[in-house]
Coordinates of C-alpha atoms in Angstrom, one line a residue:
M1134 CA 15.7 108.4 63.5
K1135 CA 14.8 104.8 64.9
M1136 CA 18.2 103.5 64.5
K1137 CA 19.5 106.5 65.9
F1138 CA 17.1 106.0 69.0
F1139 CA 18.2 102.3 69.0
R1140 CA 22.0 103.4 69.1
K1141 CA 21.1 105.9 72.2
T1142 CA 19.3 103.4 73.9
L1143 CA 22.0 100.5 73.5
S1144 CA 24.6 103.3 74.8
F1145 CA 22.4 104.0 77.7
F1146 CA 22.9 100.3 78.9
I1147 CA 26.7 99.8 77.6
V1148 CA 28.4 102.9 79.0
P1149 CA 27.7 102.5 82.9
V1150 CA 28.7 98.8 82.6
M1151 CA 31.7 99.2 80.4
I1152 CA 33.1 102.6 82.2
P1153 CA 33.8 100.5 85.7
I1154 CA 35.0 97.5 84.0
L1155 CA 37.4 99.4 82.1
I1156 CA 38.7 101.6 84.9
L1157 CA 38.9 99.0 87.7
G1158 CA 40.3 96.4 85.4
T1159 CA 43.0 98.9 83.9
L1160 CA 44.0 100.2 87.4
S1161 CA 44.3 97.1 89.0
G1162 CA 46.3 96.1 86.2
I1163 CA 48.8 98.7 86.0
T1164 CA 49.1 98.5 89.9
L1165 CA 49.8 94.7 90.1
N1166 CA 52.2 95.1 87.0
R1167 CA 54.0 97.9 88.4
Y1168 CA 54.5 96.2 92.0
M1169 CA 55.7 92.9 90.4
R1170 CA 58.1 94.7 88.1
Q1171 CA 59.4 96.7 91.1
G1172 CA 59.9 93.4 92.8
I1173 CA 61.5 91.6 90.1
D1174 CA 63.8 94.8 89.8
E1175 CA 64.9 94.5 93.2
R1176 CA 65.6 90.8 93.3
Y1177 CA 68.1 91.4 89.9
E1178 CA 69.6 94.0 91.7
D1179 CA 70.4 91.9 94.5
R1180 CA 71.8 89.1 92.4
L1181 CA 74.0 91.9 90.7
E1182 CA 75.2 93.3 94.1
S1183 CA 75.9 89.4 95.1
H1184 CA 78.0 89.3 91.7
R1185 CA 80.0 92.6 92.5
T1186 CA 80.9 91.3 96.0
R1187 CA 82.3 88.0 94.5
I1188 CA 84.5 89.9 91.9
D1189 CA 85.6 92.8 94.5
A1190 CA 86.5 89.9 96.8
M1191 CA 88.7 88.3 94.2
M1192 CA 90.6 91.5 93.6
S1193 CA 90.9 92.2 97.6
E1194 CA 94.4 91.0 97.2
L1195 CA 95.6 94.2 96.1
D1196 CA 94.0 96.2 99.0
W1197 CA 95.2 93.9 101.5
L1198 CA 98.9 94.6 100.4
N1199 CA 98.5 98.3 100.3
M1200 CA 96.9 98.4 103.5
N1201 CA 99.9 96.2 105.4
L1202 CA 102.6 98.4 103.4
S1203 CA 101.0 102.0 103.8
N1204 CA 99.7 101.3 107.6
N1205 CA 102.8 99.6 108.7
P1206 CA 106.0 101.5 108.3
S1207 CA 108.3 99.0 109.9
I1208 CA 107.4 96.6 107.3
Q1209 CA 108.0 99.2 104.3
F1210 CA 111.4 100.3 105.9
R1211 CA 112.6 96.8 106.3
L1212 CA 111.5 96.0 102.9
K1213 CA 113.4 99.0 101.3
N1214 CA 116.4 98.0 103.4
M1215 CA 116.4 94.5 102.2
I1216 CA 116.0 95.3 98.5
S1217 CA 119.0 97.8 98.8
K1218 CA 121.1 95.3 100.4
C1219 CA 120.2 92.4 97.9
K1220 CA 121.5 93.9 94.8
D1221 CA 124.5 91.8 94.7
G1222 CA 122.5 88.6 96.2
I1223 CA 120.8 88.1 99.3
P1224 CA 122.7 87.7 102.6
A1225 CA 122.5 84.6 104.6
N1226 CA 121.6 86.6 107.6
T1227 CA 118.6 88.1 106.1
Y1228 CA 117.3 85.3 104.2
D1229 CA 114.8 84.0 107.0
E1230 CA 113.7 87.5 107.6
I1231 CA 112.9 88.0 104.0
N1232 CA 110.6 85.1 103.6
T1233 CA 108.8 85.6 107.0
I1234 CA 107.7 89.1 105.7
M1235 CA 107.0 87.6 102.3
D1236 CA 104.8 84.9 103.9
L1237 CA 103.1 87.4 105.7
L1238 CA 102.3 89.4 102.8
Y1239 CA 101.5 86.9 100.1
G1240 CA 99.6 85.0 102.8
S1241 CA 96.3 84.6 100.8
Y1242 CA 98.0 84.5 97.5
N1243 CA 98.0 80.9 96.8
A1244 CA 94.0 80.6 97.7
N1245 CA 93.3 83.3 94.8
T1246 CA 93.6 81.1 91.9
A1247 CA 92.5 84.1 89.5
V1248 CA 95.9 85.8 90.4
E1249 CA 98.5 85.0 88.1
S1250 CA 101.2 86.8 89.8
I1251 CA 102.0 90.2 92.4
Y1252 CA 105.0 92.4 92.2
I1253 CA 106.0 94.9 94.8
Y1254 CA 108.5 97.6 93.9
F1255 CA 109.9 100.3 95.8
N1256 CA 112.1 103.0 94.1
N1257 CA 115.7 101.9 93.9
A1258 CA 118.5 102.5 91.7
G1259 CA 119.4 98.7 91.5
R1260 CA 115.7 98.2 89.8
Q1261 CA 114.9 95.4 92.7
F1262 CA 111.6 94.2 93.1
I1263 CA 109.6 91.4 94.9
S1264 CA 107.6 89.0 93.0
S1265 CA 105.3 86.4 94.2
N1266 CA 106.8 83.9 91.9
N1267 CA 110.5 84.6 92.3
R1268 CA 111.0 86.3 95.7
I1269 CA 113.7 89.7 95.0
T1270 CA 114.3 89.8 91.4
N1271 CA 116.2 92.2 89.1
L1272 CA 114.0 93.6 86.4
D1273 CA 116.7 93.6 83.9
Y1274 CA 116.8 89.9 84.1
F1275 CA 112.8 89.3 84.6
F1276 CA 110.8 88.4 81.3
D1277 CA 108.0 90.8 82.3
Q1278 CA 109.1 94.3 82.1
D1279 CA 106.0 96.1 80.6
W1280 CA 104.6 97.0 84.2
Y1281 CA 107.6 98.9 85.0
D1282 CA 107.2 101.1 81.9
S1283 CA 103.6 101.9 82.9
Y1284 CA 104.4 102.7 86.5
Q1285 CA 107.1 105.2 85.3
A1286 CA 104.5 106.9 82.6
H1287 CA 102.0 107.3 85.8
I1288 CA 104.4 107.9 88.6
G1289 CA 103.5 111.7 88.2
G1290 CA 100.0 111.6 87.5
P1291 CA 97.0 112.2 89.8
E1292 CA 95.6 108.7 89.6
Q1293 CA 96.6 106.0 92.6
T1294 CA 95.0 102.9 90.7
W1295 CA 94.8 102.0 87.0
S1296 CA 94.7 98.9 85.0
E1297 CA 95.3 97.7 81.5
F1298 CA 95.4 94.3 79.7
R1299 CA 99.1 93.2 78.8
Q1300 CA 100.8 90.3 77.2
I1301 CA 103.4 88.1 78.8
D1302 CA 105.7 85.5 77.5
P1303 CA 106.9 83.5 80.8
Y1304 CA 108.7 80.7 79.0
N1305 CA 109.8 82.6 75.7
F1306 CA 109.0 80.3 73.2
A1307 CA 106.4 80.2 70.3
G1308 CA 102.9 80.0 71.6
S1309 CA 103.4 80.4 75.5
T1310 CA 102.1 84.2 75.2
R1311 CA 99.2 84.8 76.9
E1312 CA 97.1 87.9 77.8
I1313 CA 96.8 89.2 81.6
F1314 CA 95.0 92.1 83.3
T1315 CA 97.1 94.1 85.4
I1316 CA 95.9 96.5 88.2
Y1317 CA 98.7 99.0 89.6
R1318 CA 98.0 100.6 93.1
K1319 CA 100.8 103.4 94.2
I1320 CA 102.5 103.0 97.7
F1321 CA 102.5 106.1 99.5
S1322 CA 104.4 106.6 102.9
P1323 CA 102.6 108.3 105.8
G1324 CA 102.9 111.9 105.2
K1325 CA 104.2 111.9 101.7
R1326 CA 102.4 112.8 98.5
T1327 CA 104.9 111.2 96.3
P1328 CA 104.8 107.5 95.7
E1329 CA 107.3 105.2 97.2
G1330 CA 106.3 102.3 95.0
V1331 CA 104.0 100.2 93.3
I1332 CA 102.0 97.1 93.8
V1333 CA 101.1 95.2 90.6
L1334 CA 98.5 92.4 90.7
N1335 CA 98.4 90.5 87.6
V1336 CA 94.7 88.7 87.2
R1337 CA 93.9 85.9 84.6
G1338 CA 90.8 87.5 82.7
D1339 CA 90.0 83.8 81.2
H1340 CA 89.8 82.6 85.0
V1341 CA 87.5 85.5 85.8
N1342 CA 85.6 84.8 82.8
R1343 CA 84.9 81.2 83.8
T1344 CA 84.0 82.5 87.3
L1345 CA 81.4 84.7 85.5
N1346 CA 79.9 82.0 83.5
E1347 CA 79.5 80.1 86.8
L1348 CA 77.9 82.9 88.7
V1349 CA 75.5 83.9 85.6
G1350 CA 74.0 80.4 85.0
E1351 CA 71.2 81.7 82.8
E1352 CA 72.1 81.5 79.0
N1353 CA 70.1 84.5 78.0
H1354 CA 71.8 86.7 80.8
L1355 CA 74.5 89.1 79.7
F1356 CA 77.1 89.9 82.7
F1357 CA 80.3 92.2 82.2
V1358 CA 82.5 94.6 83.9
T1359 CA 83.9 97.7 82.4
D1360 CA 86.9 100.1 83.8
G1361 CA 86.9 103.8 84.2
E1362 CA 87.1 104.6 80.7
G1363 CA 84.2 102.2 79.7
R1364 CA 86.3 99.2 78.4
V1365 CA 85.1 95.6 78.8
I1366 CA 87.5 93.8 81.1
F1367 CA 85.6 90.8 82.2
R1368 CA 82.4 89.2 80.9
N1369 CA 80.6 86.1 80.5
R1370 CA 80.3 84.0 77.3
Q1371 CA 76.8 85.3 76.5
A1372 CA 78.0 89.0 76.6
G1373 CA 79.9 88.9 73.4
S1374 CA 81.5 92.2 72.1
E1375 CA 78.6 93.3 70.0
R1376 CA 76.1 92.9 72.7
A1377 CA 78.1 94.8 75.2
E1378 CA 78.6 97.6 72.9
S1379 CA 75.2 97.8 72.2
I1380 CA 74.2 98.0 75.8
L1381 CA 77.2 100.4 76.7
A1382 CA 75.6 102.6 73.7
A1383 CA 72.6 103.2 75.8
G1384 CA 74.2 105.2 78.4
N1385 CA 72.5 105.1 81.7
A1386 CA 69.0 103.9 80.2
Q1387 CA 67.6 101.3 82.0
E1388 CA 66.4 99.5 78.6
A1389 CA 68.9 98.8 75.8
R1390 CA 67.8 97.3 72.4
I1391 CA 70.0 94.7 70.7
A1392 CA 69.5 94.2 67.0
G1393 CA 67.8 90.8 66.3
Q1394 CA 67.6 90.1 70.0
G1395 CA 65.0 92.4 71.2
T1396 CA 65.0 94.6 74.2
Y1397 CA 67.1 93.9 77.5
R1398 CA 66.4 95.3 80.8
V1399 CA 69.8 96.6 82.2
Y1400 CA 70.9 96.9 86.0
R1401 CA 74.1 98.7 86.9
Q1402 CA 76.2 99.1 90.0
E1403 CA 79.5 100.9 90.5
S1404 CA 82.7 99.6 92.7
G1405 CA 83.9 102.4 94.4
D1406 CA 87.5 101.1 95.3
L1407 CA 88.6 100.3 91.6
G1408 CA 86.1 102.5 89.7
W1409 CA 84.7 99.5 87.7
N1410 CA 81.1 99.3 86.7
Y1411 CA 79.4 96.1 86.8
C1412 CA 76.3 95.5 84.5
L1413 CA 73.7 93.0 84.4
A1414 CA 71.5 92.5 81.1
V1415 CA 68.6 90.4 81.1
P1416 CA 65.7 90.2 78.1
G1417 CA 62.7 92.0 79.0
E1418 CA 60.6 89.0 78.1
V1419 CA 62.6 87.0 80.5
A1420 CA 62.7 89.4 83.2
Y1421 CA 59.0 90.5 83.1
Q1422 CA 57.6 87.1 82.0
V1423 CA 55.3 86.9 84.9
P1424 CA 53.7 90.3 84.9
N1425 CA 53.4 90.4 81.2
R1426 CA 51.3 87.0 81.3
L1427 CA 49.3 88.2 83.9
T1428 CA 48.7 91.7 82.0
R1429 CA 47.6 89.5 78.9
M1430 CA 45.3 87.3 81.4
A1431 CA 43.7 90.4 82.7
A1432 CA 43.3 91.9 79.0
G1433 CA 41.6 88.8 78.2
L1434 CA 39.3 89.1 81.1
I1435 CA 38.5 92.5 80.6
C1436 CA 37.7 92.1 76.9
L1437 CA 35.1 89.0 78.0
A1438 CA 33.7 91.0 80.7
L1439 CA 33.3 93.8 78.0
F1440 CA 31.7 91.3 75.4
L1441 CA 29.3 89.8 77.9
S1442 CA 28.3 93.4 78.9
T1443 CA 27.9 94.2 75.4
A1444 CA 25.6 91.2 74.3
T1445 CA 23.3 91.7 77.8
S1446 CA 23.3 95.4 76.9
Y1447 CA 22.1 94.8 73.5
F1448 CA 19.3 92.1 74.7
F1449 CA 17.9 94.8 77.0
A1450 CA 18.2 97.7 74.6
R1451 CA 16.5 95.8 71.8
K1452 CA 13.7 94.6 74.2
N1453 CA 13.0 98.2 75.5
Y1454 CA 13.6 99.4 71.9
K1455 CA 10.7 97.4 70.7
S1456 CA 8.3 98.3 73.8
L1457 CA 9.2 102.1 72.9
M1458 CA 8.5 101.7 69.3
G1459 CA 4.9 100.1 70.3
I1460 CA 4.4 103.5 72.2
V1461 CA 5.4 105.5 69.1
D1462 CA 3.5 103.7 66.9
I1463 CA 0.3 104.5 69.1
F1464 CA 1.1 108.0 68.9
D1465 CA 1.5 107.8 65.0
K1466 CA -2.0 106.2 65.0
A1467 CA -3.5 108.7 67.5
T1468 CA -2.1 111.7 65.6
H1469 CA -3.5 110.4 62.2
G1470 CA -6.8 109.7 63.8
Q1471 CA -6.3 105.9 63.3
E1472 CA -8.1 103.4 65.5
L1473 CA -6.1 102.8 68.6
P1474 CA -5.5 99.1 69.5
A1475 CA -7.0 97.4 72.6
L1476 CA -4.4 96.7 75.3
S1477 CA -5.0 94.2 78.3
Q1478 CA -5.2 95.8 81.5
R1479 CA -2.5 93.2 82.9
T1480 CA 0.9 94.7 82.7
T1481 CA 4.2 92.7 82.7
D1482 CA 6.6 95.4 82.6
V1483 CA 6.8 99.2 82.9
Y1484 CA 6.3 99.9 79.1
N1485 CA 2.9 98.0 79.1
Y1486 CA 1.9 99.9 82.0
I1487 CA 2.7 103.2 79.8
L1488 CA 0.9 102.1 77.2
Y1489 CA -2.3 101.3 79.2
N1490 CA -2.1 104.5 80.6
I1491 CA -1.6 106.5 77.3
V1492 CA -4.6 104.9 75.7
E1493 CA -6.7 105.5 78.9
T1494 CA -5.8 109.2 79.0
F1495 CA -5.9 109.7 75.3
L1496 CA -9.4 110.7 75.0
Q1497 CA -9.4 113.0 77.6
N1498 CA -6.5 114.9 76.4
D1499 CA -8.2 115.3 73.1
F1500 CA -10.8 116.9 74.7
L1501 CA -8.4 119.4 76.5
Q1502 CA -6.4 119.9 73.0
V1503 CA -9.5 121.2 71.5
Q1504 CA -10.2 123.7 74.3
L1505 CA -6.4 124.8 74.1
S1506 CA -6.9 125.4 70.5
E1507 CA -9.8 127.8 71.3
R1508 CA -7.8 129.7 73.9
R1509 CA -4.9 130.1 71.7
Y1510 CA -7.0 131.5 68.9
K1511 CA -8.5 134.0 71.5
L1512 CA -5.0 134.8 72.6
K1513 CA -4.0 135.5 69.0
A1514 CA -6.8 138.1 68.2
M1515 CA -6.1 139.8 71.4
E1516 CA -2.4 140.1 70.7
L1517 CA -3.2 141.4 67.3
M1518 CA -5.5 144.0 68.9
A1519 CA -2.6 144.9 71.5
L1520 CA -0.3 145.7 68.8
Q1521 CA -2.7 147.6 66.7
S1522 CA -3.1 150.0 69.7
Q1523 CA 0.6 150.4 70.0
I1524 CA 2.1 153.6 69.0
N1525 CA 4.8 152.7 66.5
P1526 CA 8.4 153.7 68.0
H1527 CA 9.9 155.0 64.8
F1528 CA 6.6 157.5 64.2
L1529 CA 7.5 158.9 67.8
M1530 CA 11.1 159.2 67.2
N1531 CA 10.8 160.8 63.8
T1532 CA 8.2 163.3 65.4
L1533 CA 10.6 164.3 68.1
Q1534 CA 13.2 164.7 65.5
T1535 CA 10.8 167.1 63.5
V1536 CA 10.0 169.2 66.8
Y1537 CA 14.0 169.3 67.5
W1538 CA 14.8 170.9 64.0
R1539 CA 11.7 173.1 64.3
C1540 CA 12.9 174.6 67.5
I1541 CA 16.3 175.0 66.1
S1542 CA 14.8 176.9 63.2
L1543 CA 12.9 179.4 65.5
T1544 CA 15.8 180.3 67.7
Q1545 CA 18.6 179.8 64.8
G1546 CA 20.6 177.4 67.1
P1547 CA 20.7 175.0 70.0
N1548 CA 18.7 176.1 72.9
P1549 CA 17.4 174.3 76.3
A1550 CA 14.5 173.1 74.5
T1551 CA 16.6 171.3 71.9
E1552 CA 18.9 170.0 74.6
M1553 CA 15.8 168.3 76.4
L1554 CA 14.5 166.9 73.0
E1555 CA 18.0 165.6 72.3
N1556 CA 18.3 163.8 75.7
L1557 CA 14.9 162.3 75.5
S1558 CA 15.2 160.9 71.8
E1559 CA 18.7 159.1 73.3
I1560 CA 16.5 157.7 76.2
L1561 CA 13.7 156.7 73.7
H1562 CA 15.9 155.0 71.1
Y1563 CA 17.9 153.4 73.9
S1564 CA 15.0 151.7 75.8
L1565 CA 12.7 151.1 72.4
E1566 CA 15.3 150.2 69.6
S1567 CA 17.7 148.1 71.7
S1568 CA 16.2 144.3 72.3
Q1569 CA 19.2 143.4 74.7
E1570 CA 18.2 143.2 78.2
L1571 CA 21.8 143.7 79.4
V1572 CA 24.2 146.5 78.3
P1573 CA 27.7 147.8 79.1
L1574 CA 27.8 149.7 82.3
K1575 CA 29.3 152.8 80.2
E1576 CA 26.0 152.9 78.1
E1577 CA 23.9 152.7 81.3
V1578 CA 25.9 155.7 82.7
N1579 CA 25.7 157.7 79.6
I1580 CA 21.5 157.4 79.2
T1581 CA 21.3 158.2 83.0
R1582 CA 23.3 161.4 82.3
C1583 CA 20.8 162.2 79.6
Y1584 CA 17.9 161.5 82.0
L1585 CA 19.3 163.7 84.8
D1586 CA 20.2 166.7 82.2
I1587 CA 16.4 166.7 81.6
Q1588 CA 15.5 166.5 85.2
V1589 CA 17.9 169.5 85.9
Q1590 CA 16.4 171.6 83.6
R1591 CA 13.1 170.8 84.8
Y1592 CA 13.8 171.4 88.4
K1593 CA 15.8 174.8 87.8
N1594 CA 19.1 173.4 89.1
Q1595 CA 17.4 172.5 92.3
F1596 CA 19.9 169.8 93.0
D1597 CA 23.6 168.5 92.2
V1598 CA 24.7 165.2 91.1
I1599 CA 28.0 163.4 92.0
W1600 CA 29.3 160.4 90.4
D1601 CA 31.7 158.0 92.0
V1602 CA 32.2 155.2 89.7
W1603 CA 35.0 152.7 90.3
A1604 CA 34.0 149.8 88.2
P1605 CA 35.2 148.5 84.6
M1606 CA 32.9 150.7 82.5
E1607 CA 32.6 148.7 79.3
A1608 CA 33.6 145.2 80.9
V1609 CA 30.6 144.8 83.1
M1610 CA 27.3 144.2 81.7
V1611 CA 24.0 145.3 83.8
P1612 CA 20.5 145.4 83.2
K1613 CA 19.2 148.4 81.1
L1614 CA 17.7 151.2 82.7
I1615 CA 18.6 150.0 86.3
I1616 CA 20.0 153.2 87.5
Q1617 CA 17.2 155.5 86.2
P1618 CA 14.4 154.5 88.4
L1619 CA 16.5 154.7 91.5
I1620 CA 17.3 158.6 90.8
E1621 CA 13.7 158.8 89.8
N1622 CA 12.8 157.5 93.3
S1623 CA 15.2 160.0 95.2
I1624 CA 13.7 163.2 92.9
Y1625 CA 10.2 162.5 93.4
H1626 CA 10.2 161.3 97.2
G1627 CA 13.1 163.1 98.6
I1628 CA 14.3 166.3 96.7
R1629 CA 11.0 167.4 94.8
D1630 CA 9.2 168.9 97.9
K1631 CA 12.1 169.8 100.0
A1632 CA 13.2 173.3 100.5
G1633 CA 16.6 174.3 99.5
H1634 CA 19.4 172.8 97.6
S1635 CA 20.0 169.1 97.6
T1636 CA 22.4 166.6 96.4
I1637 CA 22.4 163.1 94.9
K1638 CA 25.3 160.9 94.9
I1639 CA 25.7 157.9 92.5
K1640 CA 28.2 155.3 93.6
I1641 CA 29.1 152.2 91.1
G1642 CA 31.7 149.9 92.1
A1643 CA 32.7 146.2 91.2
R1644 CA 34.3 143.7 93.7
D1645 CA 34.7 140.2 94.3
G1646 CA 32.2 139.3 91.2
W1647 CA 29.5 141.8 92.4
V1648 CA 28.4 145.2 91.2
A1649 CA 27.1 147.6 93.8
I1650 CA 24.9 150.3 92.5
T1651 CA 24.2 153.0 95.4
V1652 CA 22.1 156.1 95.1
L1653 CA 22.0 158.5 98.1
D1654 CA 20.2 161.9 98.7
N1655 CA 20.0 164.4 101.4
G1656 CA 16.1 164.9 100.8
L1657 CA 13.1 164.5 103.1
G1658 CA 13.8 160.7 104.1
M1659 CA 11.3 158.5 105.6
D1660 CA 10.1 157.3 108.9
R1661 CA 10.7 153.8 110.3
E1662 CA 7.1 152.6 109.6
R1663 CA 6.9 154.1 106.1
L1664 CA 10.3 152.5 105.6
E1665 CA 9.1 149.1 106.8
Q1666 CA 5.9 149.4 104.3
L1667 CA 8.1 149.8 101.5
K1668 CA 10.6 146.6 102.4
K1669 CA 7.4 144.7 102.8
R1670 CA 6.1 145.6 99.3
L1671 CA 9.6 144.6 98.0
E1672 CA 9.0 141.2 99.7
G1673 CA 5.7 140.7 98.0
E1674 CA 4.0 140.8 101.6
D1675 CA 1.9 144.1 100.2
T1676 CA 0.5 144.5 96.9
Q1677 CA -0.8 147.9 97.1
E1678 CA 0.2 149.8 94.1
G1679 CA 0.8 153.5 94.3
V1680 CA 4.1 155.4 95.5
H1681 CA 7.6 154.0 94.5
I1682 CA 6.2 151.8 91.5
G1683 CA 9.5 152.5 89.7
L1684 CA 11.6 151.0 92.7
L1685 CA 8.8 147.9 92.6
N1686 CA 9.3 147.5 88.8
T1687 CA 13.1 147.5 89.2
H1688 CA 12.9 144.6 91.9
K1689 CA 10.6 142.8 89.8
R1690 CA 13.0 143.1 86.9
L1691 CA 16.0 141.8 89.0
E1692 CA 14.3 139.0 90.2
L1693 CA 13.2 137.8 86.4
I1694 CA 17.0 138.4 85.5
Y1695 CA 19.1 137.1 88.3
G1696 CA 16.4 135.0 90.1
G1697 CA 17.5 135.3 93.9
D1698 CA 20.9 136.0 93.2
Y1699 CA 20.9 139.9 94.0
K1700 CA 20.4 142.2 97.0
I1701 CA 18.5 145.4 97.9
R1702 CA 19.3 147.6 100.6
L1703 CA 17.2 150.4 102.0
L1704 CA 18.3 153.1 104.4
S1705 CA 16.4 156.0 105.2
R1706 CA 16.0 158.8 108.3
P1707 CA 13.7 161.4 108.3
G1708 CA 15.1 165.0 107.4
R1709 CA 18.5 163.3 106.4
G1710 CA 17.9 161.2 103.3
T1711 CA 17.7 158.1 101.6
M1712 CA 20.1 155.4 100.6
I1713 CA 19.3 152.7 97.8
E1714 CA 22.0 150.2 97.3
L1715 CA 21.4 147.1 94.5
K1716 CA 24.1 144.3 94.5
I1717 CA 23.9 142.1 91.3
R1718 CA 26.1 139.6 89.9
A1719 CA 29.1 141.2 87.7
L1720 CA 28.6 139.7 84.2
P1721 CA 31.8 139.7 82.0
R1722 CA 31.9 141.3 78.4
D1723 CA 34.7 139.7 76.8
G1724 CA 37.0 141.7 74.6
H1725 CA 36.5 145.1 76.0
G1726 CA 38.5 147.4 78.3
G1727 CA 37.1 149.1 81.4
G1728 CA 37.0 152.7 82.6
T1729 CA 36.2 154.7 85.6
L1730 CA 34.6 158.1 86.1
S1731 CA 34.2 160.0 89.2
G1732 CA 33.5 164.0 89.9
H1733 CA 31.2 166.5 90.9
Q1734 CA 29.2 168.8 88.6
P1735 CA 26.5 171.3 90.2
G1736 CA 23.4 171.2 88.5
A1737 CA 24.3 168.8 85.9
V1738 CA 26.0 165.4 85.4

């Protein structure tokens, strides 16, 4: 018990300190880490865009030639004529013109060291084409002919640009074969859908890879370029085939895991002109080195703060625990009649002040405790006498049952007296046997019907009852015997002394979390002065007893059950009748359905 109290006291000190530290430390760490990671990602995205722009610029020769040929029909037409006339050789009068046009087309070729060669081919029967190395050349005598087969295979296809790796042997001896990367772009004349020819750009792949090594200087950064089919066409030396395949296997994920090397942060961009994808992969520990270090430092500071707060809380909890145990020890001695310790009147903290006041007031409390014991003894004696004077409910109900069957035997069947006895037994059983204060609305309505049956028999069908119930009959709980006093008030103060036939209307509805119970009658009614007196009695301003005792008791019961969360409204006019409305909170009863009851039954319910 003492250790439980100590742990509770320790928690009381620790929790208010730990919660702010954990919340503020965690939120600040997460926020700082997120913004730093976002800034790092933006810097790597900018670096990747710079690399992409550099590679695209190296491949721009193809776009330059295509733009000059497609947008300048005169150059395209003159080249076609020259190629067709040069089948048997180049005429002297066109040689200078050919050189001028070729210098215009290949103006930037010599400055681009990544380009191996460029071919321009227009469809012709002589298989003549223009080469950046040999000017106008016949395909039959040229060492590189594979590109023409690829063009013929794609001439009817929908793609305008495609690429592939090829092997060329410009010197035709062993060891001179080398691999190049070839990009094709079809040539179209304005207004035509079939290609007029093709531009072939041969790129030195090893030169591009060396350029990538220079662009990506970091040793552990991977950079590679893939074509539209996902094949790696260029890469730096760190981006080996296994590493590139691991990153490509991750799809569009922002992180990829490489076996034995950890997780990489992946950044991707797409080149719209060639359909290539550029990928930069950075080790996660390298990319987020600074935010990870700050996160670890923040976690360490949080742990240190938690340790210090725990130590401080433990010190104060132990101190308070000892003081409280001193108070408990005084209580134990007082309980067992032992001598209380003498305390100094000088108080150093709140616990010493409490101890001093406990010892000071103990003698007074001891005397009051004796008096309280005497009063409890007298109260028990009075309760015993009250119980002995009560009528046993079972005896009363058994007696009613005996009278009921005696009436049955006298008339050889049910009669009005047996009906009244049966209804009275139901009411007594409902009010005496049930210990629940709240009952389903359906039970309350049924017992009210029994009460009305008795009153109808008593007053010889002097009134009718109209029911209008549109509330869930079994789903709503109401106080027991809450409707009967309202009807009794209408009968005794409105209908009993009235000449002629009367009507009582009972309306019960549920809406917006409230249950409204309204009893209306067209009896004698009350004047304004009498109505105000009744309202004052309900408000507690007039304690005179006498009339309307059932309504007053109902008001007191509702006050005990609902506190102030209920409403009573009274309306009455002399000769017109009286209306009493109760509004109480709808208390649901789980697991039960609802029902409605409405109708008009003359002389009965």
